[in-house]
PDB file of C-alpha atoms (C1' of nucleotides) in Angstrom:
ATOM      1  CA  UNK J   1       6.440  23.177  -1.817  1.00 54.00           C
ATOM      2  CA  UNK J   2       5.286  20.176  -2.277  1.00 65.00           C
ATOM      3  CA  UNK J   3       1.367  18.849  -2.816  1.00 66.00           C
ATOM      4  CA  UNK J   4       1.565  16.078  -0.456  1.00 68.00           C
ATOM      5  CA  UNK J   5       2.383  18.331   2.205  1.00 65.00           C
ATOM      6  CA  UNK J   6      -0.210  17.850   5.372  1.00 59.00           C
ATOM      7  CA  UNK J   7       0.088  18.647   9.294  1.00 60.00           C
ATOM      8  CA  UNK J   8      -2.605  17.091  10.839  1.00 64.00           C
ATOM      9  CA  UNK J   9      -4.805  13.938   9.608  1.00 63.00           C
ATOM     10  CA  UNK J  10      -8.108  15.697   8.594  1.00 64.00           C
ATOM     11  CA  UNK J  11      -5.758  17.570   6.297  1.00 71.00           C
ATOM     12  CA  UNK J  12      -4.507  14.700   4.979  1.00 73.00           C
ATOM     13  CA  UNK J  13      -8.019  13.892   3.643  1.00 75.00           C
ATOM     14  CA  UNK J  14      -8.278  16.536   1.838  1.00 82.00           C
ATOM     15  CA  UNK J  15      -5.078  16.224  -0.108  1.00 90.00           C
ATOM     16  CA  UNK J  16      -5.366  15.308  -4.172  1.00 90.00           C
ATOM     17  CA  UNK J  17      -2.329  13.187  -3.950  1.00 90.00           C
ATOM     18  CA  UNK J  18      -3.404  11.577  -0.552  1.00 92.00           C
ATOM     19  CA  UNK J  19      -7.140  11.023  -1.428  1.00 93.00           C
ATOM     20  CA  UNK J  20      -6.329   9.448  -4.924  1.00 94.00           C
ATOM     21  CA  UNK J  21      -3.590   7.571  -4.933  1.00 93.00           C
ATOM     22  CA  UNK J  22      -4.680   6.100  -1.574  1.00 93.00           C
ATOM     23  CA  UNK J  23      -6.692   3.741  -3.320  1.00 94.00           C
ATOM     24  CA  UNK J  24      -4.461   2.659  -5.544  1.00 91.00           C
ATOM     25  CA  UNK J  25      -1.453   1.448  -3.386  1.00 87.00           C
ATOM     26  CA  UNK J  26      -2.513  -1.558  -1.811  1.00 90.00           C
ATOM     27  CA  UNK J  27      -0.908  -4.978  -2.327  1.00 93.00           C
ATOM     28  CA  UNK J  28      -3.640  -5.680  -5.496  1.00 95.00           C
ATOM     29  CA  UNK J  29      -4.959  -2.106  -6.460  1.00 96.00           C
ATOM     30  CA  UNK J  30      -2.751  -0.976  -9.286  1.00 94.00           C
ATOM     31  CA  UNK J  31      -2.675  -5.283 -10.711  1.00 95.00           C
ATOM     32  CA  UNK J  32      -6.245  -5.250 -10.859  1.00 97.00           C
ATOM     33  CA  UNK J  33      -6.396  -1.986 -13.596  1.00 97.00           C
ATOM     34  CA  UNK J  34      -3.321  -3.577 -15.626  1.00 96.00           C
ATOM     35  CA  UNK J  35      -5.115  -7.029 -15.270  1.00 96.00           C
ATOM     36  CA  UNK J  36      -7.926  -5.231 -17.119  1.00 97.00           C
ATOM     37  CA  UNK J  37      -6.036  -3.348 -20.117  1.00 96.00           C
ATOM     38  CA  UNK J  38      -6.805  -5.860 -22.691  1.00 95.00           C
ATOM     39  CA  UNK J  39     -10.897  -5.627 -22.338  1.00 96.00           C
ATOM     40  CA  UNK J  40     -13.643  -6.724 -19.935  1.00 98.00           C
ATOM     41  CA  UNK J  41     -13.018  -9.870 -17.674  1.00 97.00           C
ATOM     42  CA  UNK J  42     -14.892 -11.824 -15.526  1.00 98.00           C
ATOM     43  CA  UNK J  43     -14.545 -12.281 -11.810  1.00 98.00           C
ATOM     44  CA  UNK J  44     -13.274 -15.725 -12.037  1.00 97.00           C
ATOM     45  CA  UNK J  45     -11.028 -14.909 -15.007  1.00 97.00           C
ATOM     46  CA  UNK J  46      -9.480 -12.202 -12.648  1.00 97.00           C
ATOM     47  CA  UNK J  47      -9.055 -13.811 -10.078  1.00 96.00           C
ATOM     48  CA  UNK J  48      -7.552 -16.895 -11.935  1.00 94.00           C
ATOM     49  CA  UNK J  49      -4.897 -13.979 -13.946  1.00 93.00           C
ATOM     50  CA  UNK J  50      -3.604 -12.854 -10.430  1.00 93.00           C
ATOM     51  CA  UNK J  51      -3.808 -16.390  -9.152  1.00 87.00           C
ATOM     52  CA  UNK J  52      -2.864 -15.542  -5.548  1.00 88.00           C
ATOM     53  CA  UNK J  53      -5.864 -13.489  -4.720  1.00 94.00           C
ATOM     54  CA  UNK J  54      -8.570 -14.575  -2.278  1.00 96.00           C
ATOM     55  CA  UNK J  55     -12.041 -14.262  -3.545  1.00 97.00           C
ATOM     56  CA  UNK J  56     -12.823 -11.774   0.034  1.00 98.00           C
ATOM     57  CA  UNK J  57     -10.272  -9.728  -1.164  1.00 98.00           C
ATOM     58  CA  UNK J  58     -10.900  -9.745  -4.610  1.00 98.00           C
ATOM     59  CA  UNK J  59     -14.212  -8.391  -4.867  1.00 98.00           C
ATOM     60  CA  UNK J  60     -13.391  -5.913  -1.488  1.00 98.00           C
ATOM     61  CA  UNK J  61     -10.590  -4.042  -4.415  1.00 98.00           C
ATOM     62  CA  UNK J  62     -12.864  -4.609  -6.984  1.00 98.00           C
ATOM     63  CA  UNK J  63     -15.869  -2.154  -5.417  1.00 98.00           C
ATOM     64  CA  UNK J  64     -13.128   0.471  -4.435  1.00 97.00           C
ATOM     65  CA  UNK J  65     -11.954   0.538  -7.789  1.00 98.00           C
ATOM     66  CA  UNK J  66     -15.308   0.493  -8.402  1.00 98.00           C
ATOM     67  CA  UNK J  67     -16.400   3.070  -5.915  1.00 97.00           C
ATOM     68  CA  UNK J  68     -13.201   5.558  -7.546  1.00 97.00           C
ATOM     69  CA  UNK J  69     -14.774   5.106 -10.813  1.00 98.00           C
ATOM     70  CA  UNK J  70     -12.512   3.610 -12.199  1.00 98.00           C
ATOM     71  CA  UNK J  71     -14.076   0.066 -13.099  1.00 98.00           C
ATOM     72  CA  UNK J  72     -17.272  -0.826 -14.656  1.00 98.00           C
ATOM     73  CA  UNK J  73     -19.454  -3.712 -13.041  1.00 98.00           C
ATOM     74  CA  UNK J  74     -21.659  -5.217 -15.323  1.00 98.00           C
ATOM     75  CA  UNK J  75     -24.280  -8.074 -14.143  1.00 97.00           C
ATOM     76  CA  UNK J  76     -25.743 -10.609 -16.760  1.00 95.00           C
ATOM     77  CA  UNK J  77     -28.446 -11.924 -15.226  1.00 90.00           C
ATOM     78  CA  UNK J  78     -28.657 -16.031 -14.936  1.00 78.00           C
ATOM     79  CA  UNK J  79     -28.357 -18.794 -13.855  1.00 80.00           C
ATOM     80  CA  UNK J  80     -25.683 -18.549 -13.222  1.00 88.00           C
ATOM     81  CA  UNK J  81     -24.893 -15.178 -13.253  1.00 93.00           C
ATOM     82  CA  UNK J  82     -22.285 -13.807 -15.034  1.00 96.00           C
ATOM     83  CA  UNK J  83     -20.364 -10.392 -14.028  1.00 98.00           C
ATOM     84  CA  UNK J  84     -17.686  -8.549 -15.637  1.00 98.00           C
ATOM     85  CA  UNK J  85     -15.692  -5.881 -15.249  1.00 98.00           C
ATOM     86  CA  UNK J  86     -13.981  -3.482 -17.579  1.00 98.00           C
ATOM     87  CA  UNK J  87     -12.260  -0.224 -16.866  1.00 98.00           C
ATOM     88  CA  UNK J  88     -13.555   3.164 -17.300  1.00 98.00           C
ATOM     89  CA  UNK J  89     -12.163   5.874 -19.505  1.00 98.00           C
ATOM     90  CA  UNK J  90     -11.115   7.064 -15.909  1.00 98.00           C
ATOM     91  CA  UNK J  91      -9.688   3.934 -15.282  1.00 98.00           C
ATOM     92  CA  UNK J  92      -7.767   3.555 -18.591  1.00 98.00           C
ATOM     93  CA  UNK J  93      -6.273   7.420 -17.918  1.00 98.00           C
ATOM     94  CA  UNK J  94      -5.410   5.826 -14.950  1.00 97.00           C
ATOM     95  CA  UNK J  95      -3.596   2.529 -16.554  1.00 97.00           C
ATOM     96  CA  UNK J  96      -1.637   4.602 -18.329  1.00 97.00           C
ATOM     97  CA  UNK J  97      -0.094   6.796 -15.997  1.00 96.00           C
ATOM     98  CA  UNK J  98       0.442   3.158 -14.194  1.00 95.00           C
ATOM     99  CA  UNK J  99       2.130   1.363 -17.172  1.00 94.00           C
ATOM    100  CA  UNK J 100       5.496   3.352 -16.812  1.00 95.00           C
ATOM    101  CA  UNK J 101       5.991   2.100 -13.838  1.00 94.00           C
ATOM    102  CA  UNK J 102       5.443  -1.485 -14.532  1.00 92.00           C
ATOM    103  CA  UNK J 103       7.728  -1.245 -17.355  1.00 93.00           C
ATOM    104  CA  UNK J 104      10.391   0.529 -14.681  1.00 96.00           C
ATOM    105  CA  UNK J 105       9.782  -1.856 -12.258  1.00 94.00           C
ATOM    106  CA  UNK J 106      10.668  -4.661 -15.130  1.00 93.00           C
ATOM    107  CA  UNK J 107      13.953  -2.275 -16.410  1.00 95.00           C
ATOM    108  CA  UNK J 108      15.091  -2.136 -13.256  1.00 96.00           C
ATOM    109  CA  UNK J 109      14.239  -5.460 -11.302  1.00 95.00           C
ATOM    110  CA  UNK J 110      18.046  -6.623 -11.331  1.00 96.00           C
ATOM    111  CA  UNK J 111      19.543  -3.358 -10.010  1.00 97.00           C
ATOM    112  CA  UNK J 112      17.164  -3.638  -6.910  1.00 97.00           C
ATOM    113  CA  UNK J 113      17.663  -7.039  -6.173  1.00 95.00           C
ATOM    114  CA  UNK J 114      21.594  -5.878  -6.103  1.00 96.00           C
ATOM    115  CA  UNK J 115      20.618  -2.991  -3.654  1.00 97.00           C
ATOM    116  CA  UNK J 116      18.894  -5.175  -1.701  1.00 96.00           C
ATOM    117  CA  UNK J 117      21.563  -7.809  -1.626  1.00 95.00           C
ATOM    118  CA  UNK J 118      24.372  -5.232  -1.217  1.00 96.00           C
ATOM    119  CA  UNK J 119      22.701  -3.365   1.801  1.00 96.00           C
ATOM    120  CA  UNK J 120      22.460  -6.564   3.766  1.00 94.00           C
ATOM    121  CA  UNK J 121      25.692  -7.787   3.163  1.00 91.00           C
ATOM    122  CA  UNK J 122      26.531  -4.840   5.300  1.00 84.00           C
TER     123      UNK J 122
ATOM    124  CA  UNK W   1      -0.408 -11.979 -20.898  1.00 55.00           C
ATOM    125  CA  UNK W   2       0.008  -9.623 -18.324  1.00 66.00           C
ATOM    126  CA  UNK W   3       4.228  -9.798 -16.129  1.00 67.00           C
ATOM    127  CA  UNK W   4       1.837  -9.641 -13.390  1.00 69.00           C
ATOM    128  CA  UNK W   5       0.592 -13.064 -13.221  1.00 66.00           C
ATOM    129  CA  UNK W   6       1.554 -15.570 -10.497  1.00 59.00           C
ATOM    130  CA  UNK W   7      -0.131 -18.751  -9.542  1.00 60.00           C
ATOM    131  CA  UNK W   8       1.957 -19.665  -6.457  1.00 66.00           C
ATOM    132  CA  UNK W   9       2.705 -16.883  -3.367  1.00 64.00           C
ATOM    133  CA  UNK W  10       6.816 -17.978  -4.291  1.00 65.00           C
ATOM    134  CA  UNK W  11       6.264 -17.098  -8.007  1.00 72.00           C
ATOM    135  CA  UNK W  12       4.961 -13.397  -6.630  1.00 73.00           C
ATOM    136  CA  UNK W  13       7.999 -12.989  -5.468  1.00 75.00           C
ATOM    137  CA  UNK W  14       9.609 -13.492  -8.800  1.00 82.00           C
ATOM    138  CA  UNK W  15       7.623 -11.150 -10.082  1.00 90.00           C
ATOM    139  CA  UNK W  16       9.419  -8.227 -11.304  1.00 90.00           C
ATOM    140  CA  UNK W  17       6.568  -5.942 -10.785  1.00 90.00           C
ATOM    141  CA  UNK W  18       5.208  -7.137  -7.726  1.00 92.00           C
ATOM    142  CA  UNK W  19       8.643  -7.501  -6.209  1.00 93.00           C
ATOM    143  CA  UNK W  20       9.740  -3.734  -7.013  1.00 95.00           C
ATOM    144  CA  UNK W  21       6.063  -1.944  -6.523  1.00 93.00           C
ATOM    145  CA  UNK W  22       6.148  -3.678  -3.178  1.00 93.00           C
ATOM    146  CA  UNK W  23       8.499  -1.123  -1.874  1.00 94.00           C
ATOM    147  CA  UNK W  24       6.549   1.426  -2.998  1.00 92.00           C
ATOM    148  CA  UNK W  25       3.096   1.026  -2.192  1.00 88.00           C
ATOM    149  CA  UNK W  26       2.183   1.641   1.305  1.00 91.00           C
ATOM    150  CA  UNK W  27       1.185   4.753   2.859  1.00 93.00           C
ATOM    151  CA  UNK W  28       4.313   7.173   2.905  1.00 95.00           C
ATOM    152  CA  UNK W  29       7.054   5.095   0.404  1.00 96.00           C
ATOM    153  CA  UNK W  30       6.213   7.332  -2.733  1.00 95.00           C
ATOM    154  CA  UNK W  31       5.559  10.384  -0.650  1.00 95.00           C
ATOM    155  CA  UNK W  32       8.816  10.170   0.495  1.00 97.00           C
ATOM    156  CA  UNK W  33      10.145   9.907  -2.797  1.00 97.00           C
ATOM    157  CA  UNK W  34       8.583  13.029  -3.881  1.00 96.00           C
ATOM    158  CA  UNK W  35       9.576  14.698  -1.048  1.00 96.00           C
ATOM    159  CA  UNK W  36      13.384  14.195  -1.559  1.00 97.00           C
ATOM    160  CA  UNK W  37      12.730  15.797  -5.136  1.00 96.00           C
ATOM    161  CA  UNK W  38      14.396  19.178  -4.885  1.00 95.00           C
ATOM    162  CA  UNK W  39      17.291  18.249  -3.013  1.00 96.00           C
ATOM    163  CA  UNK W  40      18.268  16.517  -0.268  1.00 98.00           C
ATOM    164  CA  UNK W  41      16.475  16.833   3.779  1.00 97.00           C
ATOM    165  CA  UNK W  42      17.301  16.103   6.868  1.00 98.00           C
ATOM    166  CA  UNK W  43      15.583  13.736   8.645  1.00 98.00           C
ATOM    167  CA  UNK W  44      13.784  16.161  10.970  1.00 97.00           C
ATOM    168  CA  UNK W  45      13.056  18.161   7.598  1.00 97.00           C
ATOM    169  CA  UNK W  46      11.450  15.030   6.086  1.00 97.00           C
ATOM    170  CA  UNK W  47       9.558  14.711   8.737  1.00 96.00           C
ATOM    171  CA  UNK W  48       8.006  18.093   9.414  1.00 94.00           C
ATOM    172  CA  UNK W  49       7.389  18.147   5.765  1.00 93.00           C
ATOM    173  CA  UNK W  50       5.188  15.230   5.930  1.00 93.00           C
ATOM    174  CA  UNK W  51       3.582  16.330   9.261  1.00 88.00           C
ATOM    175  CA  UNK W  52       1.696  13.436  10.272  1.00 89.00           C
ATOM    176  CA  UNK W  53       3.928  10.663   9.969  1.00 95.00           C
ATOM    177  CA  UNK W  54       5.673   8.682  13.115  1.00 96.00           C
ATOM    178  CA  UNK W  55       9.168   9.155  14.030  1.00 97.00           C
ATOM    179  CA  UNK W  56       9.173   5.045  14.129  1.00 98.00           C
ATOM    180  CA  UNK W  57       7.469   4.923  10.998  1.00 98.00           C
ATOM    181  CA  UNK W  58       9.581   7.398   8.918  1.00 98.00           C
ATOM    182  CA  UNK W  59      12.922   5.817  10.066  1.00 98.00           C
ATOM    183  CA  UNK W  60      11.525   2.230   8.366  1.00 98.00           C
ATOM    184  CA  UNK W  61      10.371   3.739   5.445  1.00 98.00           C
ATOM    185  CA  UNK W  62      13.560   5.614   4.825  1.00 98.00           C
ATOM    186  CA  UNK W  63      15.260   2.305   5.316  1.00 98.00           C
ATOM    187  CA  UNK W  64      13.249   0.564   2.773  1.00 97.00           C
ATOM    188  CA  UNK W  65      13.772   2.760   0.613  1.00 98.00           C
ATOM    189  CA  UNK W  66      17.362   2.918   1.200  1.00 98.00           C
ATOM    190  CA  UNK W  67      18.152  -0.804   0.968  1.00 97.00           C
ATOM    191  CA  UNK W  68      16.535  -0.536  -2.566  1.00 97.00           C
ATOM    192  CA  UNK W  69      18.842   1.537  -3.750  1.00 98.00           C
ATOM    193  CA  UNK W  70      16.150   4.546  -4.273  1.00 98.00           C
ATOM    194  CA  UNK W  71      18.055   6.588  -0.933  1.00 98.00           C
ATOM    195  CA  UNK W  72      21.213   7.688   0.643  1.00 98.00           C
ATOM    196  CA  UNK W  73      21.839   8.280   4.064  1.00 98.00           C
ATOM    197  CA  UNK W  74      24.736  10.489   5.006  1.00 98.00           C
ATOM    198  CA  UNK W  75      25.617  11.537   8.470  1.00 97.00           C
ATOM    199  CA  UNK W  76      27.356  14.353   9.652  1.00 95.00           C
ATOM    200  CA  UNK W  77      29.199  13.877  12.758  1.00 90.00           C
ATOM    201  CA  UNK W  78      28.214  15.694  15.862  1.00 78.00           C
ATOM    202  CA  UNK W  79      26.937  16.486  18.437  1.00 80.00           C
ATOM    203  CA  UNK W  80      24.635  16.709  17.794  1.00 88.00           C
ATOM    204  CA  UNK W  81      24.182  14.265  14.366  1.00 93.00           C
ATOM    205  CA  UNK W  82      23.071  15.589  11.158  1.00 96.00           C
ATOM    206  CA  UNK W  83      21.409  12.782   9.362  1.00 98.00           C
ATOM    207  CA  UNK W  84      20.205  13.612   5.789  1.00 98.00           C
ATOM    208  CA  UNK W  85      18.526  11.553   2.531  1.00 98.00           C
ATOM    209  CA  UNK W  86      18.614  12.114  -0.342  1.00 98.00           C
ATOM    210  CA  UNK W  87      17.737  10.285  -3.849  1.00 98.00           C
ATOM    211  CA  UNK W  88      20.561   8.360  -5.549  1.00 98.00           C
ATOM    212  CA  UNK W  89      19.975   8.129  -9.297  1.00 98.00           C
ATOM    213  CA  UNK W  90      17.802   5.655  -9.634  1.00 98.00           C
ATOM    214  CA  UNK W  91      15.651   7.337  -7.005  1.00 98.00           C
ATOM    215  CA  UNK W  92      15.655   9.966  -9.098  1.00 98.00           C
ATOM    216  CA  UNK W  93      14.549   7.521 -12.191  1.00 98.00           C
ATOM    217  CA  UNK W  94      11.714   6.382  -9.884  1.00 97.00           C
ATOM    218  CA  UNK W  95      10.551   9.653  -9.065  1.00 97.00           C
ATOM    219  CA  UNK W  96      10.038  10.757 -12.348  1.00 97.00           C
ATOM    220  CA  UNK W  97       7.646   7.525 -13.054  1.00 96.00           C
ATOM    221  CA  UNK W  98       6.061   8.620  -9.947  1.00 95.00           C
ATOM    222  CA  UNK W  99       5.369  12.235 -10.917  1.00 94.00           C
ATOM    223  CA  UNK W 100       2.702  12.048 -13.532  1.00 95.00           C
ATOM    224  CA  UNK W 101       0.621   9.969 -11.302  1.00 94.00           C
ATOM    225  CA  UNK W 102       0.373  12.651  -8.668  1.00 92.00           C
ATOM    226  CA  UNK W 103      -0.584  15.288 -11.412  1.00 93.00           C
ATOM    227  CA  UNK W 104      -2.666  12.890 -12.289  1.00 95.00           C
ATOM    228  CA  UNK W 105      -3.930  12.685  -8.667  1.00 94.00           C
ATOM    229  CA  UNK W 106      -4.109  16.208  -8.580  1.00 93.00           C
ATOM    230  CA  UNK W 107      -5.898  17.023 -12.294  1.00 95.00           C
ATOM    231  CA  UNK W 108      -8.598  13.681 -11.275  1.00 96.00           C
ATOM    232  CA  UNK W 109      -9.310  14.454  -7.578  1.00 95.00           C
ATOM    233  CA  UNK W 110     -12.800  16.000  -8.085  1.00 95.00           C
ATOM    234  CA  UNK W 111     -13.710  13.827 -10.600  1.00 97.00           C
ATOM    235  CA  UNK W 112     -12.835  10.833  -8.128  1.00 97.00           C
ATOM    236  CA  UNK W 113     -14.799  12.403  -5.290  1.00 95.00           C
ATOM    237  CA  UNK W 114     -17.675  12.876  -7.263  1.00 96.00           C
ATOM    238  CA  UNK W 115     -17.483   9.168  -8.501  1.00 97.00           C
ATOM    239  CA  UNK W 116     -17.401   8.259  -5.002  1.00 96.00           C
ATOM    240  CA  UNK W 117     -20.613  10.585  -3.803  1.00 95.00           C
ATOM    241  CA  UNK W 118     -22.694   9.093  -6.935  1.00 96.00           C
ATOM    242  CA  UNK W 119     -20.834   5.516  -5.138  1.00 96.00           C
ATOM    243  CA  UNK W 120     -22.130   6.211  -1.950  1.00 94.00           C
ATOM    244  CA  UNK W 121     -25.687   7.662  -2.831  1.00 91.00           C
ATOM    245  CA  UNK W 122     -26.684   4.094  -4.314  1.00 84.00           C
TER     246      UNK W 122
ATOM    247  C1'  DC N   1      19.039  15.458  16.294  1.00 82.51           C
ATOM    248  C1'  DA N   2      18.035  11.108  14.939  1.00 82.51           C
ATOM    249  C1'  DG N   3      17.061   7.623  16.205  1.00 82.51           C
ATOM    250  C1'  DT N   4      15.369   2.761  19.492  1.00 82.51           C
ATOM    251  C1'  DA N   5      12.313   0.325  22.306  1.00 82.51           C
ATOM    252  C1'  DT N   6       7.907  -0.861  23.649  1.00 82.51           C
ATOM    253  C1'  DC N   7       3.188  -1.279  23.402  1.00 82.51           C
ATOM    254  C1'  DC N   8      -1.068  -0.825  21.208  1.00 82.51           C
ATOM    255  C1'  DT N   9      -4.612  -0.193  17.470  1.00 82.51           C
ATOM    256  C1'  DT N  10      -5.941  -0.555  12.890  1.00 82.51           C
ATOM    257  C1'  DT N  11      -5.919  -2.249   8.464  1.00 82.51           C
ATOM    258  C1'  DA N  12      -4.965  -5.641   5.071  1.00 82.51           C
ATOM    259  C1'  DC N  13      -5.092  -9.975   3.822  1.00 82.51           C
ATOM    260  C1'  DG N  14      -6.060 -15.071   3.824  1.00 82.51           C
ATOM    261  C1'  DA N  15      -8.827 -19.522   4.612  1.00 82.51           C
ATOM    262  C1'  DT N  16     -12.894 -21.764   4.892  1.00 82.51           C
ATOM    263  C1'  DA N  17     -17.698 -22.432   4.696  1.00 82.51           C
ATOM    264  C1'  DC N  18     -21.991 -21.242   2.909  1.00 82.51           C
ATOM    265  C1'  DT N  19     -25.703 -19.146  -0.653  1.00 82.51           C
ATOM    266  C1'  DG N  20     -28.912 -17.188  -4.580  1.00 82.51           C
TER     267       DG N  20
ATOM    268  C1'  DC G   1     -20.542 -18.101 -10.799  1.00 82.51           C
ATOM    269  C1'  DA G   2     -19.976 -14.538  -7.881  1.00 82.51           C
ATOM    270  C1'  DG G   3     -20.360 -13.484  -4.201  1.00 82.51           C
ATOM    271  C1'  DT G   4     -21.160 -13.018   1.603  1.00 82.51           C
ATOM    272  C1'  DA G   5     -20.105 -14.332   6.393  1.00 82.51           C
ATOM    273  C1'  DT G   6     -17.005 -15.435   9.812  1.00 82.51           C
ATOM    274  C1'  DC G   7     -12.757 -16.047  11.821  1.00 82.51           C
ATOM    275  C1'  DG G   8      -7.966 -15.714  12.284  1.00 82.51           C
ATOM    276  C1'  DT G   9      -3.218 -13.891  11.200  1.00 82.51           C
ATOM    277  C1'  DA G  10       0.043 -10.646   9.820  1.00 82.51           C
ATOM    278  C1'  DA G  11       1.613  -6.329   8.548  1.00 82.51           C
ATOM    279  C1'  DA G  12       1.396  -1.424   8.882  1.00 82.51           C
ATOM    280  C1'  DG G  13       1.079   2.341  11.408  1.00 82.51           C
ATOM    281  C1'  DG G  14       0.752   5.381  15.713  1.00 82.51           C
ATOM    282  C1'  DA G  15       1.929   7.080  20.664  1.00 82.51           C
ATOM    283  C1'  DT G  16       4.974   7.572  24.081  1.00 82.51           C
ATOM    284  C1'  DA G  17       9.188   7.221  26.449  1.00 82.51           C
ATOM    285  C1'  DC G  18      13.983   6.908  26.397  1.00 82.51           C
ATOM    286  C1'  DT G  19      19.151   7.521  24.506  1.00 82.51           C
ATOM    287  C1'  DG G  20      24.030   8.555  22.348  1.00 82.51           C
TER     288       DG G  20
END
DNA sequence: CAGTATCCTTTACGATACTG
DNA sequence: CAGTATCGTAAAGGATACTG
């Protein structure tokens, strides 16, 4: 049987698959780690990499990330003050469970768009 | 540079990643996935397996996932109609992207709640 | 059985303005 | 620079009732 398996909605909170991975599938979630492969960044440089980002939003996915332990914050003091964040080896176990799938999502990009294309031709 | 970067909201939807992943991440969309794994369900079977999801809500998400190409739908003529999913082969490509991130989930879940106790206690 | 239809609540996200 | 505060919109999800 499956481990995502879950009658009512306290259960739900208590399962692994559930609990983790519901931080991680939000619109930026899963951008922000990969955004943060190559080193530490800072918040502007972040949110200048995903481009269409608010600022709000930005830092609310940053401090879940955060909260998960999966990202660092790091404040150097100012002015101005200067913060950046950088993954944790939590984080980076993370990234690369999360890389196959970007590279999927590139593989297979075309064939969806045909899916999509053929189903509502229909 | 990362395949994830966009500047404009019309790039994003040029974006390989962002365009594919978007199926994918919302609440039920993977679980789904997962679910279909050892064979194919019915629709009532999907949806006791899940327990907690909407009748409205599974019927869009099997949709999506269908008009990606991820899903067939086969009915059975009745009465009463047997309606059952199942993962075409590039579901089935998907799914086994999607696995190690729920072992993952599963291996990382206390470490996660712990990171978000220590979180919380600050 | 496998949906639709309708209504409602919640969550996510975005835009703008302001601050240490 | 890196936020916070406030407000508004949109999308996701849930509950209930009804149908071929």
């Amino acid at each position: 049987m499956l481990p995502v398996t879950a009658i009512t909605r306290e259960d739900a909170e208590h399962c692994p698959v559930r609990s983790v991975l519901g931080t991680v599938n939000g619109k930026w979630q899963s951008l922000l780690i990969l955004a943060l492969e190559d080193g530490d960044l800072r918040f502007s440089a972040i949110k200048r990499l995903l481009g269409d980002i608010s600022q709000r939003v930005l830092t609310e996915n940053l401090r879940m990330l955060e909260r998960d332990g999966y990202v660092t914050r790091t404040v150097t003091p100012g002015p101005p003050v200067a913060v950046s964040y950088g993954l944790t080896p939590m984080g980076r176990s993370m990234l690369e469970t999360l890389k196959p799938m970007v590279l999927w999502a590139a593989e297979n990009f075309s064939a969806v768009q045909k899916a999509r294309l053929d189903y509502d031709q229909m």
